Amino acid sequence: MKRFLVVGLGNFGFAMAQSLVQRGNEVIAIDLDGDVVDRLAPSVSYAAVGDGTDLETLQRLGVMDVDAAIISTGDDLASSILATMAVRDLKVKDIYVKVISNEHARVMGRMGVTDIVFPERDSAQALAKRISGVALMNFVKLGSGFSVQEMGVPSIWNGKTLRELQLRQNYDVTIVALHNMLTGTISATPDPDQPLSDSETLMVAGMDPALERVAKLE
C-alpha cells in the first residue's frame, strides 16, 4: 500500500483520489472548496479544506511521508507551480501534474516533475486514432523499442484462432492477454483455439515496428 497526496479536487483530481483508494492506497486530498472536500471525505484517508500551495498546511497533513503527489489545480497555472514547489520542498519524490495547455506543460517539464498529464489532449488523440482506423488504444513501453499495446481485433483476424494466425511467425508479435469488453473479463492465458471476436481487445507484445504494422491491419 502506498500513500498519495492529491492537490485540487476538480473532475480529474476527484476521480484520481477515488481510483487510488479503490486500488488499496491511502490518499490525502486537499482543496479550497469545502463542498467538494465533504463529498470526497468518506472515500479517502483524509480530506482537508485548505491551500495546497501552503507549505505549513502540507506539513500539518503529513505530506512529507507520501510516496507521490498529484497536482490538479485546474486552469490556475500559478497554483500549479506553487503547489509543485511546495511538495518538492517537502522532499516528495514523485510528482505528477495535470496540465491544461502546452505552455503549462513546458513550465512543468522545466521544473523536473516525474510526469505530465494532459487529459484533454490525450483523450482527443486516443479518440482520433480510434475513429480514423488506427487500432492501438493504450501502450506500455517496457524497453528500448519494445512495448505492450492494447488494440482492437482487426477485421481480418475476426473469427480466427491464435493458432491459425501464427502471430509470432507471421507478424513477429505475441498476444499476452485478451479483454472481453462485453463481460469485462481478462484472460491472461488466451486459449489458442478460441476464435477471436470484435468484442475483444488484445494485449500485444512486440518490437515497435512490428506493432505499428499490426496496427494498420483492417
Coordinates of C-alpha atoms in Angstrom, one line a residue:
M1 CA 0.0 0.0 0.0
K2 CA 1.2 3.5 -0.9
R3 CA 0.3 7.0 0.3
F4 CA -0.6 9.7 -2.1
L5 CA -1.4 13.4 -1.9
V6 CA -3.9 14.9 -4.3
V7 CA -4.0 18.7 -4.6
G8 CA -7.1 20.0 -6.3
L9 CA -10.3 18.2 -6.5
G10 CA -11.8 19.1 -9.8
N11 CA -13.1 16.3 -12.0
F12 CA -9.6 14.9 -12.6
G13 CA -8.3 15.2 -9.0
F14 CA -11.6 13.8 -7.5
A15 CA -11.6 10.8 -9.8
M16 CA -7.9 10.2 -9.3
A17 CA -8.3 10.2 -5.5
Q18 CA -11.2 7.7 -5.7
S19 CA -9.3 5.4 -8.1
L20 CA -6.2 5.4 -5.9
V21 CA -8.3 4.4 -2.8
Q22 CA -10.1 1.7 -4.8
R23 CA -6.7 0.2 -5.5
G24 CA -5.9 -0.1 -1.9
N25 CA -3.9 3.0 -1.3
E26 CA -4.1 5.8 1.3
V27 CA -5.0 9.2 0.0
I28 CA -4.7 12.7 1.5
A29 CA -6.8 15.2 -0.5
I30 CA -6.9 18.9 -0.3
D31 CA -9.0 21.6 -1.9
L32 CA -10.3 25.1 -1.1
D33 CA -13.9 24.1 -1.9
G34 CA -15.4 22.7 1.3
D35 CA -18.4 21.2 -0.6
V36 CA -16.1 19.1 -2.8
V37 CA -14.0 18.0 0.2
D38 CA -17.1 16.9 2.0
R39 CA -18.2 14.8 -0.9
L40 CA -14.9 13.1 -1.2
A41 CA -14.1 12.7 2.6
P42 CA -15.9 9.4 3.1
S43 CA -13.9 7.8 0.3
V44 CA -10.3 8.8 1.3
S45 CA -8.0 8.5 4.3
Y46 CA -8.1 12.3 5.0
A47 CA -9.7 15.2 3.1
A48 CA -8.9 18.7 4.1
V49 CA -10.1 22.2 3.2
G50 CA -7.0 24.2 2.7
D51 CA -4.4 25.8 0.4
G52 CA -2.4 23.1 -1.4
T53 CA 0.3 25.7 -2.2
D54 CA 1.0 26.5 1.5
L55 CA 4.0 24.7 2.9
E56 CA 2.8 24.8 6.5
T57 CA -0.6 23.4 5.6
L58 CA 1.0 20.5 3.7
Q59 CA 3.4 19.8 6.7
R60 CA 0.4 19.5 9.1
L61 CA -1.2 17.0 6.7
G62 CA 2.0 14.8 6.9
V63 CA 2.8 15.2 3.2
M64 CA 6.5 14.5 3.9
D65 CA 5.6 10.9 4.2
V66 CA 3.7 10.4 1.0
D67 CA 5.1 8.3 -1.9
A68 CA 3.8 10.6 -4.6
A69 CA 1.8 13.8 -5.2
I70 CA -0.8 14.5 -7.9
I71 CA -1.2 18.2 -8.6
S72 CA -4.5 19.1 -10.3
T73 CA -5.3 22.7 -9.8
G74 CA -7.4 23.3 -12.9
D75 CA -6.5 26.3 -15.0
D76 CA -4.7 28.1 -12.2
L77 CA -1.1 28.0 -13.5
A78 CA 0.3 29.9 -10.6
S79 CA -1.3 27.5 -8.1
S80 CA 0.0 24.5 -10.1
I81 CA 3.6 25.9 -9.9
L82 CA 3.4 26.9 -6.2
A83 CA 1.9 23.5 -5.2
T84 CA 4.6 21.7 -7.1
M85 CA 7.3 23.8 -5.5
A86 CA 5.8 23.2 -2.0
V87 CA 5.7 19.4 -2.4
R88 CA 9.3 19.4 -3.8
D89 CA 10.4 21.4 -0.7
L90 CA 8.9 18.6 1.4
K91 CA 11.1 16.1 -0.5
V92 CA 8.2 14.2 -2.2
K93 CA 10.0 12.0 -4.6
D94 CA 7.4 11.6 -7.4
I95 CA 5.2 14.5 -8.6
Y96 CA 2.6 14.1 -11.3
V97 CA 1.0 17.3 -12.6
K98 CA -2.2 17.7 -14.7
V99 CA -1.7 20.5 -17.3
I100 CA -4.2 22.4 -19.4
S101 CA -2.0 23.8 -22.2
N102 CA 1.2 23.3 -24.0
E103 CA 2.7 26.3 -22.2
H104 CA 1.7 24.8 -18.8
A105 CA 3.3 21.5 -19.9
R106 CA 6.6 23.3 -20.8
V107 CA 6.8 25.1 -17.5
M108 CA 6.2 21.9 -15.5
G109 CA 8.7 20.0 -17.7
R110 CA 11.3 22.5 -16.8
M111 CA 10.5 22.0 -13.1
G112 CA 11.5 18.4 -13.5
V113 CA 8.3 16.7 -12.4
T114 CA 8.0 13.0 -12.7
D115 CA 5.3 13.1 -15.4
I116 CA 2.9 15.5 -17.0
V117 CA -0.8 14.5 -17.6
F118 CA -2.7 16.3 -20.3
P119 CA -6.2 14.6 -20.1
E120 CA -8.0 16.7 -22.8
R121 CA -5.2 16.3 -25.3
D122 CA -4.5 12.6 -24.6
S123 CA -8.2 11.8 -24.8
A124 CA -8.6 13.6 -28.1
Q125 CA -5.6 11.9 -29.6
A126 CA -6.8 8.5 -28.4
L127 CA -10.3 9.1 -29.9
A128 CA -8.7 10.4 -33.2
K129 CA -6.7 7.2 -33.5
R130 CA -9.8 5.1 -32.9
I131 CA -12.2 6.8 -35.3
S132 CA -9.5 7.2 -38.0
G133 CA -9.0 3.4 -38.1
V134 CA -5.8 3.1 -36.1
A135 CA -6.2 0.1 -33.9
L136 CA -3.9 0.9 -31.0
M137 CA -5.6 2.1 -27.8
N138 CA -3.1 2.1 -24.9
F139 CA 0.6 1.1 -24.6
V140 CA 3.3 0.4 -22.0
K141 CA 6.9 0.8 -23.2
L142 CA 9.0 -1.9 -21.5
G143 CA 12.3 -1.1 -23.0
S144 CA 14.1 0.4 -25.9
G145 CA 11.8 -0.3 -28.9
F146 CA 9.7 -2.9 -27.1
S147 CA 6.1 -2.3 -25.9
V148 CA 2.9 -4.0 -24.8
Q149 CA 0.0 -2.4 -26.6
E150 CA -3.8 -2.7 -26.4
M151 CA -5.6 -2.9 -29.7
G152 CA -8.9 -4.0 -31.2
V153 CA -9.2 -7.2 -33.1
P154 CA -8.5 -6.4 -36.8
S155 CA -11.4 -7.5 -39.1
I156 CA -9.1 -9.9 -41.0
W157 CA -8.4 -11.7 -37.7
N158 CA -12.1 -11.8 -36.6
G159 CA -13.3 -15.4 -36.2
K160 CA -9.8 -16.9 -36.5
T161 CA -7.9 -18.5 -33.7
L162 CA -4.4 -17.6 -32.4
R163 CA -3.2 -21.0 -33.6
E164 CA -4.4 -20.3 -37.1
L165 CA -3.0 -16.8 -37.2
Q166 CA 0.5 -17.9 -36.0
L167 CA 1.2 -14.3 -35.0
R168 CA 4.8 -14.9 -33.9
Q169 CA 5.8 -16.4 -37.2
N170 CA 3.6 -14.1 -39.4
Y171 CA 3.7 -10.8 -37.6
D172 CA 6.5 -11.1 -35.0
V173 CA 4.2 -10.2 -32.1
T174 CA 2.7 -12.2 -29.2
I175 CA -0.7 -11.9 -27.6
V176 CA -0.3 -11.8 -23.8
A177 CA -3.9 -11.3 -22.8
L178 CA -7.5 -10.9 -24.1
H179 CA -10.0 -8.5 -22.7
N180 CA -13.7 -9.3 -23.4
M181 CA -15.4 -5.9 -23.5
L182 CA -18.9 -7.4 -23.1
T183 CA -18.2 -9.4 -19.9
G184 CA -15.3 -7.3 -18.6
T185 CA -13.2 -10.5 -18.1
I186 CA -9.5 -10.6 -18.9
S187 CA -7.7 -13.9 -19.9
A188 CA -4.0 -13.8 -19.2
T189 CA -3.6 -17.2 -20.8
P190 CA -5.6 -17.0 -24.0
D191 CA -7.0 -20.2 -25.5
P192 CA -5.1 -20.7 -28.8
D193 CA -8.1 -22.5 -30.3
Q194 CA -10.8 -19.9 -29.2
P195 CA -11.9 -17.8 -32.2
L196 CA -11.3 -14.1 -31.8
S197 CA -14.2 -11.7 -31.6
D198 CA -14.6 -8.0 -32.4
S199 CA -16.0 -7.6 -28.8
E200 CA -12.5 -8.2 -27.5
T201 CA -9.3 -6.2 -27.3
L202 CA -5.8 -7.7 -27.4
M203 CA -2.7 -7.0 -25.3
V204 CA 0.0 -7.4 -27.9
A205 CA 3.8 -7.5 -27.1
G206 CA 6.5 -6.9 -29.6
M207 CA 9.0 -4.5 -31.1
D208 CA 7.6 -1.2 -32.0
P209 CA 7.9 -1.5 -35.9
A210 CA 6.0 -4.9 -35.7
L211 CA 3.3 -3.4 -33.5
E212 CA 2.9 -0.4 -36.0
R213 CA 2.4 -2.9 -38.9
V214 CA -0.2 -4.8 -36.9
A215 CA -2.0 -1.5 -36.0
K216 CA -2.5 -0.8 -39.7
L217 CA -4.3 -4.1 -40.4
E218 CA -8.0 -3.7 -41.3

